[in-house]
Amino acid sequence: MSEQQQNNTNSSENQTHFGYQTIDKKDKESLVAGVFHSVAQQYDIMNDLMSFGVHRLWKRFTIDASGVRPGNNVLDLAGGTGDLTAKFSQLVGKDGKVILADINSSMLNVGRDKLRDKGLVQNIEYVQANAEYLPFEENTFDIVTIAFGLRNVTNKDRALQSIYRVLKPGGRLLVLEFSKPEHELLNKAYDFYSFNILPKMGEFVAKDGDSYQYLAESIRMHPDQETLKTMMEDAGFEQATYHNLTGGIVALHKGYKF
Amino acid sequence: MHPQLFCSVIEVIANKAIELSKSSANALAQLSEKSLILSLSELGFAIQLQVIDDKLLVTSPKSDTNEPPATADCIITTSLSTLHEIKSEHQLTELIKQDKLDIQGDIKVAQKLAALIENIDIDWPAELEKHIGDIATHKLITLAKNISHKAKFAKKQITSDASEYLVHEQKLVVAKHELSRLLLGINESEQQVSILEQRVLALTNKLESVSN
Ligand SMILES: C[S@@+](CC[C@H](N)C(=O)[O-])C[C@H]1O[C@@H](n2cnc3c(N)ncnc32)[C@H](O)[C@@H]1O
C-alpha cells in the first residue's frame, strides 16, 4: 500500500460526519455537544414546531410498540428532555424504574426540571452517559429506547454493541430515528422543508440557524432503514424489524436480545 | 399511526373532562392503578385505559409474537354495535353466549369506568369565569341564551314561512294539463308552418315557369 493510500485509510478511519462536513472523530462529540447545549432551552418548542406536533405520535408509537409492563427497567438513552421517560415512568409504576441518560448536561437539566414539574419523581434516575460506553451492568434493562439520538453518536456500531450488553435476555431495543422517505416526491418536499424552511425557523425561534442546519444535514447522513437494520443484526440483535412512520420520514427499528 | 392519534385525542379530552368535573376525583381514586383493555372489532386495534396518579392514560399496546400479550385487570372484546346494545346487566350473559362479548378479569373495573364517564358533570359557567372573568361570562351566557332563543324562533318562522310559500306558489306553478295544452298548440302551429312552406315553394316554382 502506498503512503498516500495508507494516509487516506488512516484518515477515513479517524474521520466521521458532522452533518455534511467530514471531521475528526475526536471532535464530533464536542461539536454535537455544542449543538445541544445551544438548543436545550428551546428544544421542546422547536420539536413541536418543526414536526407540526407529529413527533408526539412517533413517540407514542414507540411506547405502544415497546411492550412495556409494570415493574420493567427501562433505559431512555439520548433521552434529552425526557418525553419518552415521562410516559415510561407512568407505565412501569412504582415497582419499575426508568433511567434517563444523555451525554449532554444541559439537555439532562431541562429534562429533569420538566419531569419534576410534572410531578414525576419516584422512579426516575438521571445519568450523564455516552451511548458508546454505557456505565451499567450487563443484562440490566428490559427495554432500551434511543429516540432521535443515534444519528448524533460518533460510533454507532459501538453504541449498538454497548446497548446489547446492558439489555437483559428477552429485552428489546427500539430506535426511533429520521430515515429515508419511501416516495421520491415526498423526499423532495422533505428536502426543501429541511434545508430551506427548518434552518430559518431555527433562526427565528431559537436564534440558532446553524444548529438546525446541522440537524437537517445529520438526518440525511444517517443510515437508511435497511442499513440500520443490518447494523443492528451485526451488533447481535435478533428479529430486527422496522416500521416506517409518516411515509418513512421516520422509522422505528426494533430488535431483541435472546 | 391512527391508533396513536386516536388515543392521544381521547386522552387529552378525557383528562380535561375529569379535571373539570367535580364528582370525578372520587370515582377516579377508586380506580387507581387499575387498567382495562377494550378491543372493538370496528377499530382494528385495542385501547388500554390505565389510571395512574389521578390521570387516565390511553395507549394502544401492540405486542409482537414473541412477547406476552398486554395484560390488564379487565379485558373486554366486543364491537361498537354490541356496546350500544348493552342496556342492562342481564343482557351481558346473553351477549356472551352469542359470542358478541368476551369479558376477562374483573368486570367491576369496567363498571366503575363506565360510571366515571357517565357522571362527568362540568360546571361550564364557573369554568368560563376562570378564564374570561365573571362579567364576560355573564355576557357570553346571555348572548348564548339569546342566540339559542333566536335560533329557535328562526327555526319556527322558517317552517311556517315555508308552508305558506308552498301554498302561494302552488297557484303559480304550471299544471300538467296546461302544459299538454301548450304542447298541442305548438304541434298545430308546426303543421301550419309546414303547409305554408309548401305553398310558398309551389308559388315560387309557378312564378319561375311563367317568367321563362
Ligand atoms: C435530538 S435529541 C433527542 C432527545 C429525545 N430523545 C427526544 O426524542 O426528544 C438528541 C439527544 O442525543 C444526545 N446525544 C448525542 N450524542 C450522544 C451520545 N453519544 N450518547 C448519549 N447521548 C447523546 C444529545 O445530547 C441530545 O440530547
Short mmCIF file of C-alpha atoms and ligand atoms in Angstrom, two decimals:
data_model
loop_
_atom_site.label_atom_id
_atom_site.label_comp_id
_atom_site.label_asym_id
_atom_site.label_seq_id
_atom_site.Cartn_x
_atom_site.Cartn_y
_atom_site.Cartn_z
CA MET A 1 0.00 0.00 0.00
CA SER A 2 1.40 3.40 -0.94
CA GLU A 3 1.94 6.04 1.69
CA GLN A 4 -0.77 8.13 0.13
CA GLN A 5 -3.26 5.25 0.30
CA GLN A 6 -2.27 4.50 3.87
CA ASN A 7 -2.84 8.12 4.82
CA ASN A 8 -6.25 8.00 3.20
CA THR A 9 -7.23 4.84 5.07
CA ASN A 10 -5.97 6.24 8.32
CA SER A 11 -7.75 9.48 7.79
CA SER A 12 -11.07 7.82 6.86
CA GLU A 13 -10.78 5.59 9.92
CA ASN A 14 -10.32 8.59 12.14
CA GLN A 15 -12.94 10.69 10.45
CA THR A 16 -16.68 10.91 10.66
CA HIS A 17 -19.57 13.13 9.64
CA PHE A 18 -20.80 16.19 11.37
CA GLY A 19 -23.77 16.97 9.18
CA TYR A 20 -22.24 17.23 5.68
CA GLN A 21 -18.77 18.09 6.96
CA THR A 22 -16.11 15.44 7.39
CA ILE A 23 -14.34 15.95 10.68
CA ASP A 24 -12.00 14.12 13.03
CA LYS A 25 -13.87 11.56 15.14
CA LYS A 26 -12.45 13.04 18.31
CA ASP A 27 -14.11 16.37 17.52
CA LYS A 28 -17.62 15.11 16.83
CA GLU A 29 -18.66 14.69 20.45
CA SER A 30 -17.81 18.26 21.36
CA LEU A 31 -19.40 19.67 18.21
CA VAL A 32 -22.62 17.71 18.86
CA ALA A 33 -22.43 18.84 22.48
CA GLY A 34 -22.25 22.43 21.24
CA VAL A 35 -25.42 21.94 19.20
CA PHE A 36 -27.43 20.50 22.09
CA HIS A 37 -26.15 22.94 24.72
CA SER A 38 -27.29 25.62 22.35
CA VAL A 39 -30.77 24.23 21.58
CA ALA A 40 -31.62 22.74 25.01
CA GLN A 41 -33.86 25.57 26.29
CA GLN A 42 -35.90 25.86 23.09
CA TYR A 43 -35.77 22.16 22.24
CA ASP A 44 -39.36 21.20 23.09
CA ILE A 45 -40.93 24.18 21.36
CA MET A 46 -38.82 23.62 18.26
CA ASN A 47 -39.77 19.93 18.20
CA ASP A 48 -43.44 20.78 18.14
CA LEU A 49 -42.97 23.48 15.53
CA MET A 50 -40.68 21.54 13.22
CA SER A 51 -42.76 18.38 13.17
CA PHE A 52 -46.17 20.08 13.48
CA GLY A 53 -46.56 18.13 16.72
CA VAL A 54 -46.28 14.79 14.95
CA HIS A 55 -43.18 13.83 16.99
CA ARG A 56 -45.61 13.18 19.84
CA LEU A 57 -47.32 10.50 17.75
CA TRP A 58 -44.00 8.97 16.71
CA LYS A 59 -43.09 8.74 20.39
CA ARG A 60 -46.47 7.26 21.31
CA PHE A 61 -45.98 4.67 18.61
CA THR A 62 -42.63 3.80 20.18
CA ILE A 63 -44.20 3.39 23.62
CA ASP A 64 -47.03 1.24 22.23
CA ALA A 65 -44.55 -0.96 20.36
CA SER A 66 -42.23 -1.33 23.35
CA GLY A 67 -44.39 -3.89 25.18
CA VAL A 68 -43.62 -2.10 28.45
CA ARG A 69 -45.10 -3.66 31.60
CA PRO A 70 -45.38 -2.55 35.21
CA GLY A 71 -42.14 -3.37 37.01
CA ASN A 72 -39.91 -3.05 33.92
CA ASN A 73 -36.45 -1.49 33.93
CA VAL A 74 -36.20 0.99 31.06
CA LEU A 75 -33.26 2.98 29.71
CA ASP A 76 -34.22 6.08 27.71
CA LEU A 77 -30.90 6.69 26.02
CA ALA A 78 -30.06 10.09 24.50
CA GLY A 79 -33.31 10.88 26.28
CA GLY A 80 -32.79 14.66 26.22
CA THR A 81 -35.78 16.48 27.61
CA GLY A 82 -37.44 13.22 28.63
CA ASP A 83 -40.64 12.84 26.60
CA LEU A 84 -40.35 9.05 26.50
CA THR A 85 -39.15 8.87 30.10
CA ALA A 86 -42.31 10.67 31.24
CA LYS A 87 -44.62 8.09 29.69
CA PHE A 88 -42.46 5.11 30.67
CA SER A 89 -42.29 6.34 34.26
CA GLN A 90 -46.10 6.19 34.49
CA LEU A 91 -46.34 2.82 32.77
CA VAL A 92 -43.67 0.92 34.75
CA GLY A 93 -45.25 2.07 38.02
CA LYS A 94 -43.63 2.14 41.43
CA ASP A 95 -42.07 -1.31 41.05
CA GLY A 96 -40.28 -0.31 37.85
CA LYS A 97 -37.52 2.14 37.06
CA VAL A 98 -36.61 4.45 34.20
CA ILE A 99 -33.15 5.86 33.63
CA LEU A 100 -32.90 9.00 31.53
CA ALA A 101 -29.38 9.00 30.13
CA ASP A 102 -27.84 11.68 27.94
CA ILE A 103 -24.32 12.82 27.16
CA ASN A 104 -25.34 16.44 27.48
CA SER A 105 -25.80 18.09 30.87
CA SER A 106 -27.91 20.98 29.52
CA MET A 107 -30.43 18.61 27.94
CA LEU A 108 -30.50 16.49 31.12
CA ASN A 109 -31.15 19.58 33.25
CA VAL A 110 -34.02 20.74 31.06
CA GLY A 111 -35.41 17.18 31.16
CA ARG A 112 -35.09 16.88 34.94
CA ASP A 113 -36.85 20.22 35.54
CA LYS A 114 -39.63 19.35 33.14
CA LEU A 115 -40.32 15.94 34.68
CA ARG A 116 -40.22 17.33 38.21
CA ASP A 117 -42.74 19.99 37.22
CA LYS A 118 -44.98 17.20 36.02
CA GLY A 119 -44.66 15.57 39.43
CA LEU A 120 -42.73 12.60 38.05
CA VAL A 121 -40.05 11.84 40.59
CA GLN A 122 -40.47 8.49 42.26
CA ASN A 123 -38.99 6.06 39.74
CA ILE A 124 -36.71 8.14 37.50
CA GLU A 125 -32.92 8.40 37.67
CA TYR A 126 -30.73 10.75 35.65
CA VAL A 127 -27.36 9.64 34.35
CA GLN A 128 -24.92 11.56 32.18
CA ALA A 129 -23.53 8.92 29.86
CA ASN A 130 -22.16 8.29 26.40
CA ALA A 131 -24.17 5.72 24.42
CA GLU A 132 -20.90 4.12 23.28
CA TYR A 133 -19.75 3.35 26.82
CA LEU A 134 -22.82 2.71 28.94
CA PRO A 135 -21.98 2.69 32.65
CA PHE A 136 -24.40 -0.12 33.55
CA GLU A 137 -24.05 -3.79 34.41
CA GLU A 138 -24.68 -6.45 31.77
CA ASN A 139 -28.30 -7.67 31.50
CA THR A 140 -29.86 -4.73 33.33
CA PHE A 141 -32.73 -3.44 31.19
CA ASP A 142 -35.95 -4.88 29.78
CA ILE A 143 -36.19 -2.05 27.28
CA VAL A 144 -33.72 0.43 25.80
CA THR A 145 -35.00 3.27 23.61
CA ILE A 146 -32.98 5.79 21.68
CA ALA A 147 -35.14 8.43 20.02
CA PHE A 148 -33.58 10.86 17.56
CA GLY A 149 -30.26 10.20 19.25
CA LEU A 150 -28.37 7.56 17.29
CA ARG A 151 -27.53 9.84 14.37
CA ASN A 152 -25.62 12.11 16.72
CA VAL A 153 -23.47 9.32 18.08
CA THR A 154 -19.91 9.19 16.69
CA ASN A 155 -19.52 5.41 16.56
CA LYS A 156 -22.95 3.92 16.04
CA ASP A 157 -21.77 0.30 15.91
CA ARG A 158 -20.07 0.67 19.24
CA ALA A 159 -23.22 2.24 20.72
CA LEU A 160 -25.36 -0.66 19.44
CA GLN A 161 -22.97 -3.19 20.99
CA SER A 162 -22.98 -1.29 24.24
CA ILE A 163 -26.79 -1.29 24.30
CA TYR A 164 -26.86 -5.00 23.53
CA ARG A 165 -24.64 -5.66 26.50
CA VAL A 166 -26.86 -3.86 29.02
CA LEU A 167 -30.11 -5.44 27.79
CA LYS A 168 -31.49 -8.49 29.62
CA PRO A 169 -32.08 -11.63 27.57
CA GLY A 170 -35.61 -11.17 26.16
CA GLY A 171 -35.08 -7.42 26.30
CA ARG A 172 -35.52 -5.18 23.30
CA LEU A 173 -34.05 -2.09 21.70
CA LEU A 174 -36.21 0.49 19.96
CA VAL A 175 -34.51 3.03 17.71
CA LEU A 176 -36.70 5.93 16.62
CA GLU A 177 -34.86 7.96 14.04
CA PHE A 178 -35.26 10.01 10.89
CA SER A 179 -34.92 7.83 7.87
CA LYS A 180 -35.46 7.77 4.13
CA PRO A 181 -38.92 8.74 2.78
CA GLU A 182 -40.41 5.96 0.68
CA HIS A 183 -41.51 8.15 -2.24
CA GLU A 184 -39.34 10.39 -4.36
CA LEU A 185 -41.85 13.24 -4.30
CA LEU A 186 -42.08 13.20 -0.54
CA ASN A 187 -38.29 13.03 -0.42
CA LYS A 188 -38.03 16.23 -2.50
CA ALA A 189 -40.65 18.10 -0.48
CA TYR A 190 -38.95 16.99 2.72
CA ASP A 191 -35.55 18.11 1.42
CA PHE A 192 -36.92 21.52 0.59
CA TYR A 193 -38.52 21.80 4.00
CA SER A 194 -35.41 20.66 5.88
CA PHE A 195 -32.90 22.86 4.10
CA ASN A 196 -34.92 25.97 3.34
CA ILE A 197 -37.58 26.29 5.99
CA LEU A 198 -36.20 24.45 9.01
CA PRO A 199 -32.99 26.46 9.50
CA LYS A 200 -34.98 29.69 9.09
CA MET A 201 -37.42 28.53 11.72
CA GLY A 202 -34.44 27.68 13.95
CA GLU A 203 -33.02 31.13 13.35
CA PHE A 204 -36.32 32.84 14.06
CA VAL A 205 -37.48 30.91 17.13
CA ALA A 206 -34.29 29.62 18.71
CA LYS A 207 -31.96 32.29 17.21
CA ASP A 208 -29.77 29.41 16.09
CA GLY A 209 -30.00 28.62 12.37
CA ASP A 210 -26.65 26.78 12.32
CA SER A 211 -27.74 24.11 14.79
CA TYR A 212 -30.86 23.41 12.76
CA GLN A 213 -28.84 23.30 9.56
CA TYR A 214 -26.72 20.63 11.31
CA LEU A 215 -29.87 18.72 12.29
CA ALA A 216 -31.09 18.69 8.68
CA GLU A 217 -27.69 17.54 7.40
CA SER A 218 -27.27 14.87 10.06
CA ILE A 219 -30.67 13.44 9.13
CA ARG A 220 -29.52 12.97 5.53
CA MET A 221 -26.26 11.34 6.56
CA HIS A 222 -27.98 8.82 8.84
CA PRO A 223 -28.16 5.23 7.55
CA ASP A 224 -31.40 4.33 5.78
CA GLN A 225 -33.88 1.70 7.02
CA GLU A 226 -32.17 -1.41 5.64
CA THR A 227 -28.66 -0.28 6.58
CA LEU A 228 -29.63 0.37 10.17
CA LYS A 229 -31.38 -2.98 10.35
CA THR A 230 -28.18 -4.70 9.20
CA MET A 231 -26.14 -2.71 11.69
CA MET A 232 -28.44 -3.91 14.48
CA GLU A 233 -28.08 -7.51 13.33
CA ASP A 234 -24.30 -7.12 13.19
CA ALA A 235 -24.37 -5.94 16.81
CA GLY A 236 -26.14 -9.18 17.79
CA PHE A 237 -29.80 -8.15 17.77
CA GLU A 238 -32.27 -10.78 16.62
CA GLN A 239 -35.58 -10.48 14.80
CA ALA A 240 -34.71 -6.94 13.79
CA THR A 241 -37.60 -5.23 12.05
CA TYR A 242 -38.58 -1.69 11.22
CA HIS A 243 -41.77 0.22 10.70
CA ASN A 244 -41.94 3.36 8.59
CA LEU A 245 -43.85 6.29 10.03
CA THR A 246 -45.10 9.32 8.10
CA GLY A 247 -44.01 7.85 4.78
CA GLY A 248 -40.57 6.87 6.03
CA ILE A 249 -39.57 10.35 7.23
CA VAL A 250 -39.12 8.48 10.48
CA ALA A 251 -38.63 4.76 11.12
CA LEU A 252 -38.92 2.71 14.28
CA HIS A 253 -36.44 -0.18 14.39
CA LYS A 254 -36.86 -2.93 16.92
CA GLY A 255 -34.55 -5.81 17.81
CA TYR A 256 -34.26 -8.38 20.59
CA LYS A 257 -31.52 -9.88 22.66
CA PHE A 258 -32.32 -13.53 23.36
CA MET B 1 -50.29 5.91 13.29
CA HIS B 2 -54.04 6.48 13.56
CA PRO B 3 -54.33 4.41 16.78
CA GLN B 4 -51.84 6.79 18.40
CA LEU B 5 -53.69 9.85 17.15
CA PHE B 6 -56.98 8.39 18.33
CA CYS B 7 -55.57 7.56 21.77
CA SER B 8 -53.90 10.91 22.28
CA VAL B 9 -57.07 12.80 21.39
CA ILE B 10 -59.15 10.63 23.74
CA GLU B 11 -56.53 11.02 26.47
CA VAL B 12 -56.49 14.81 26.28
CA ILE B 13 -60.28 15.15 26.18
CA ALA B 14 -60.88 12.59 28.93
CA ASN B 15 -58.33 14.09 31.31
CA LYS B 16 -59.60 17.62 30.74
CA ALA B 17 -63.16 16.46 31.37
CA ILE B 18 -62.13 14.57 34.51
CA GLU B 19 -60.18 17.58 35.76
CA LEU B 20 -63.16 19.89 35.27
CA SER B 21 -65.76 17.52 36.65
CA LYS B 22 -66.42 17.88 40.37
CA SER B 23 -67.56 14.36 41.03
CA SER B 24 -64.78 12.60 39.13
CA ALA B 25 -61.98 12.78 41.70
CA ASN B 26 -63.62 10.22 43.96
CA ALA B 27 -64.55 7.90 41.13
CA LEU B 28 -61.02 8.10 39.76
CA ALA B 29 -59.45 7.38 43.15
CA GLN B 30 -61.43 4.12 43.28
CA LEU B 31 -59.82 3.11 40.01
CA SER B 32 -56.26 3.98 40.99
CA GLU B 33 -53.66 1.67 39.42
CA LYS B 34 -56.41 -0.24 37.58
CA SER B 35 -56.37 -0.92 33.89
CA LEU B 36 -58.75 -2.05 31.21
CA ILE B 37 -58.21 -3.20 27.65
CA LEU B 38 -61.03 -2.66 25.19
CA SER B 39 -60.86 -4.38 21.79
CA LEU B 40 -63.54 -3.17 19.42
CA SER B 41 -63.76 -5.13 16.18
CA GLU B 42 -64.57 -1.99 14.15
CA LEU B 43 -61.39 -0.23 15.28
CA GLY B 44 -58.90 -2.93 14.42
CA PHE B 45 -56.71 -2.08 17.42
CA ALA B 46 -57.01 -2.37 21.17
CA ILE B 47 -57.22 0.56 23.57
CA GLN B 48 -55.75 0.30 27.03
CA LEU B 49 -57.03 2.61 29.74
CA GLN B 50 -54.90 2.93 32.87
CA VAL B 51 -55.49 5.13 35.87
CA ILE B 52 -52.16 6.38 37.18
CA ASP B 53 -51.69 9.28 39.59
CA ASP B 54 -55.12 10.86 39.00
CA LYS B 55 -54.66 10.65 35.27
CA LEU B 56 -56.19 8.43 32.66
CA LEU B 57 -53.55 7.04 30.32
CA VAL B 58 -54.78 5.87 26.94
CA THR B 59 -52.48 3.68 24.86
CA SER B 60 -52.77 1.13 22.12
CA PRO B 61 -50.46 -1.74 23.10
CA LYS B 62 -49.05 -3.72 20.21
CA SER B 63 -47.33 -6.98 21.10
CA ASP B 64 -45.05 -8.87 18.76
CA THR B 65 -45.47 -12.61 18.52
CA ASN B 66 -42.51 -13.23 20.80
CA GLU B 67 -43.83 -11.03 23.57
CA PRO B 68 -46.59 -11.90 26.02
CA PRO B 69 -49.80 -10.03 25.13
CA ALA B 70 -50.65 -6.95 27.13
CA THR B 71 -52.50 -7.65 30.36
CA ALA B 72 -54.99 -5.63 32.35
CA ASP B 73 -57.39 -6.03 35.27
CA CYS B 74 -60.23 -6.35 32.82
CA ILE B 75 -60.14 -7.21 29.12
CA ILE B 76 -63.24 -6.68 27.01
CA THR B 77 -63.51 -7.87 23.43
CA THR B 78 -66.60 -6.79 21.56
CA SER B 79 -67.90 -4.44 18.84
CA LEU B 80 -69.26 -0.92 18.96
CA SER B 81 -72.71 -2.08 17.89
CA THR B 82 -72.80 -4.59 20.77
CA LEU B 83 -71.73 -1.87 23.21
CA HIS B 84 -74.76 0.13 22.10
CA GLU B 85 -76.97 -2.88 22.74
CA ILE B 86 -75.91 -3.21 26.38
CA LYS B 87 -78.55 -1.52 28.44
CA SER B 88 -78.71 -3.76 31.44
CA GLU B 89 -76.51 -6.28 33.18
CA HIS B 90 -78.92 -9.10 32.37
CA GLN B 91 -78.03 -8.71 28.74
CA LEU B 92 -74.35 -9.41 29.38
CA THR B 93 -74.75 -13.18 29.79
CA GLU B 94 -76.92 -13.33 26.70
CA LEU B 95 -74.36 -11.41 24.61
CA ILE B 96 -71.52 -13.55 25.96
CA LYS B 97 -73.46 -16.68 24.97
CA GLN B 98 -73.90 -15.26 21.48
CA ASP B 99 -70.13 -14.69 21.26
CA LYS B 100 -70.71 -10.99 20.80
CA LEU B 101 -68.92 -10.11 24.01
CA ASP B 102 -65.97 -11.52 25.90
CA ILE B 103 -65.01 -10.30 29.34
CA GLN B 104 -61.92 -11.49 31.16
CA GLY B 105 -60.94 -10.41 34.65
CA ASP B 106 -62.65 -8.02 36.98
CA ILE B 107 -65.85 -6.62 35.49
CA LYS B 108 -66.11 -4.10 38.36
CA VAL B 109 -63.29 -2.14 36.74
CA ALA B 110 -65.36 -1.75 33.58
CA GLN B 111 -68.44 -0.78 35.55
CA LYS B 112 -66.57 1.84 37.55
CA LEU B 113 -65.02 3.30 34.39
CA ALA B 114 -68.39 3.47 32.68
CA ALA B 115 -69.83 5.19 35.76
CA LEU B 116 -66.94 7.67 35.77
CA ILE B 117 -67.59 8.60 32.16
CA GLU B 118 -71.37 8.81 32.60
CA ASN B 119 -71.15 11.01 35.66
CA ILE B 120 -68.86 13.67 34.29
CA ASP B 121 -70.52 16.94 35.26
CA ILE B 122 -68.84 20.14 34.30
CA ASP B 123 -69.98 23.49 35.62
CA TRP B 124 -69.44 25.38 32.35
CA PRO B 125 -70.27 28.90 33.60
CA ALA B 126 -67.80 28.50 36.51
CA GLU B 127 -65.12 27.22 34.15
CA LEU B 128 -65.57 30.07 31.72
CA GLU B 129 -65.47 32.56 34.55
CA LYS B 130 -61.98 31.38 35.50
CA HIS B 131 -60.71 32.16 32.03
CA ILE B 132 -62.57 35.27 30.99
CA GLY B 133 -63.90 36.82 34.21
CA ASP B 134 -67.45 36.95 35.61
CA ILE B 135 -68.80 39.91 33.62
CA ALA B 136 -67.68 38.48 30.31
CA THR B 137 -69.08 35.08 31.32
CA HIS B 138 -72.43 36.63 32.20
CA LYS B 139 -72.48 38.45 28.86
CA LEU B 140 -71.45 35.34 26.99
CA ILE B 141 -74.12 33.23 28.64
CA THR B 142 -76.82 35.85 27.98
CA LEU B 143 -75.60 36.05 24.41
CA ALA B 144 -75.69 32.26 24.09
CA LYS B 145 -79.23 32.19 25.51
CA ASN B 146 -80.27 34.95 23.12
CA ILE B 147 -78.77 33.18 20.18
CA SER B 148 -80.40 29.91 21.08
CA HIS B 149 -83.73 31.72 21.61
CA LYS B 150 -83.36 33.47 18.25
CA ALA B 151 -82.35 30.27 16.58
CA LYS B 152 -85.45 28.50 17.91
CA PHE B 153 -87.63 31.40 16.76
CA ALA B 154 -85.97 31.42 13.34
CA LYS B 155 -86.50 27.70 13.00
CA LYS B 156 -90.21 28.06 13.81
CA GLN B 157 -90.52 31.01 11.47
CA ILE B 158 -88.80 29.24 8.62
CA THR B 159 -91.05 26.21 8.96
CA SER B 160 -94.24 28.28 8.96
CA ASP B 161 -92.99 30.55 6.15
CA ALA B 162 -92.08 27.56 4.09
CA SER B 163 -95.56 26.09 4.29
CA GLU B 164 -97.00 29.49 3.38
CA TYR B 165 -94.76 29.79 0.33
CA LEU B 166 -95.84 26.38 -0.78
CA VAL B 167 -99.49 27.43 -0.71
CA HIS B 168 -98.79 30.63 -2.66
CA GLU B 169 -96.51 29.02 -5.15
CA GLN B 170 -99.00 26.34 -5.94
CA LYS B 171 -101.07 29.00 -7.68
CA LEU B 172 -98.15 29.98 -9.87
CA VAL B 173 -96.99 26.53 -10.71
CA VAL B 174 -97.92 25.32 -14.26
CA ALA B 175 -100.30 22.37 -14.04
CA LYS B 176 -99.85 19.24 -16.15
CA HIS B 177 -102.95 19.75 -18.29
CA GLU B 178 -101.84 23.34 -19.03
CA LEU B 179 -98.52 22.09 -20.20
CA SER B 180 -100.01 19.43 -22.51
CA ARG B 181 -102.37 22.06 -23.99
CA LEU B 182 -99.36 24.25 -24.75
CA LEU B 183 -97.56 21.34 -26.39
CA LEU B 184 -100.61 20.57 -28.51
CA GLY B 185 -100.71 24.23 -29.65
CA ILE B 186 -97.06 24.11 -30.63
CA ASN B 187 -97.69 20.96 -32.70
CA GLU B 188 -100.57 22.58 -34.55
CA SER B 189 -98.55 25.69 -35.39
CA GLU B 190 -95.72 23.49 -36.60
CA GLN B 191 -98.08 21.72 -39.05
CA GLN B 192 -99.48 25.04 -40.30
CA VAL B 193 -95.96 26.39 -40.83
CA SER B 194 -95.01 23.37 -42.96
CA ILE B 195 -98.22 23.70 -45.10
CA LEU B 196 -97.38 27.38 -45.65
CA GLU B 197 -93.81 26.42 -46.54
CA GLN B 198 -95.05 24.00 -49.24
CA ARG B 199 -97.42 26.64 -50.67
CA VAL B 200 -94.65 29.22 -50.87
CA LEU B 201 -92.47 26.65 -52.65
CA ALA B 202 -95.23 25.84 -55.22
CA LEU B 203 -95.86 29.55 -55.88
CA THR B 204 -92.14 30.31 -56.49
CA ASN B 205 -91.96 27.37 -58.93
CA LYS B 206 -95.02 28.70 -60.81
CA LEU B 207 -93.54 32.19 -60.92
CA GLU B 208 -90.26 30.86 -62.38
CA SER B 209 -92.04 28.87 -65.16
CA VAL B 210 -94.20 31.93 -66.11
CA SER B 211 -91.15 34.24 -66.40
CA ASN B 212 -89.35 31.61 -68.51
C1 LIG C 1 -32.47 15.28 19.13
S1 LIG C 1 -32.15 14.93 20.82
C2 LIG C 1 -33.38 13.76 21.22
C3 LIG C 1 -33.92 13.89 22.59
C4 LIG C 1 -35.11 12.99 22.94
N1 LIG C 1 -34.75 11.58 22.88
C5 LIG C 1 -36.32 13.26 22.09
O1 LIG C 1 -36.68 12.40 21.29
O2 LIG C 1 -36.90 14.34 22.17
C6 LIG C 1 -30.66 14.03 20.74
C7 LIG C 1 -30.01 13.81 22.07
O3 LIG C 1 -28.93 12.90 21.90
C8 LIG C 1 -27.91 13.24 22.83
N2 LIG C 1 -26.64 12.59 22.44
C9 LIG C 1 -25.86 12.89 21.39
N3 LIG C 1 -24.80 12.06 21.35
C10 LIG C 1 -24.93 11.21 22.40
C11 LIG C 1 -24.14 10.12 22.88
N4 LIG C 1 -23.01 9.76 22.28
N5 LIG C 1 -24.59 9.47 23.97
C12 LIG C 1 -25.73 9.83 24.59
N6 LIG C 1 -26.50 10.85 24.19
C13 LIG C 1 -26.11 11.54 23.10
C14 LIG C 1 -27.92 14.74 22.76
O4 LIG C 1 -27.30 15.34 23.86
C15 LIG C 1 -29.43 15.06 22.68
O5 LIG C 1 -29.97 15.29 23.94
#
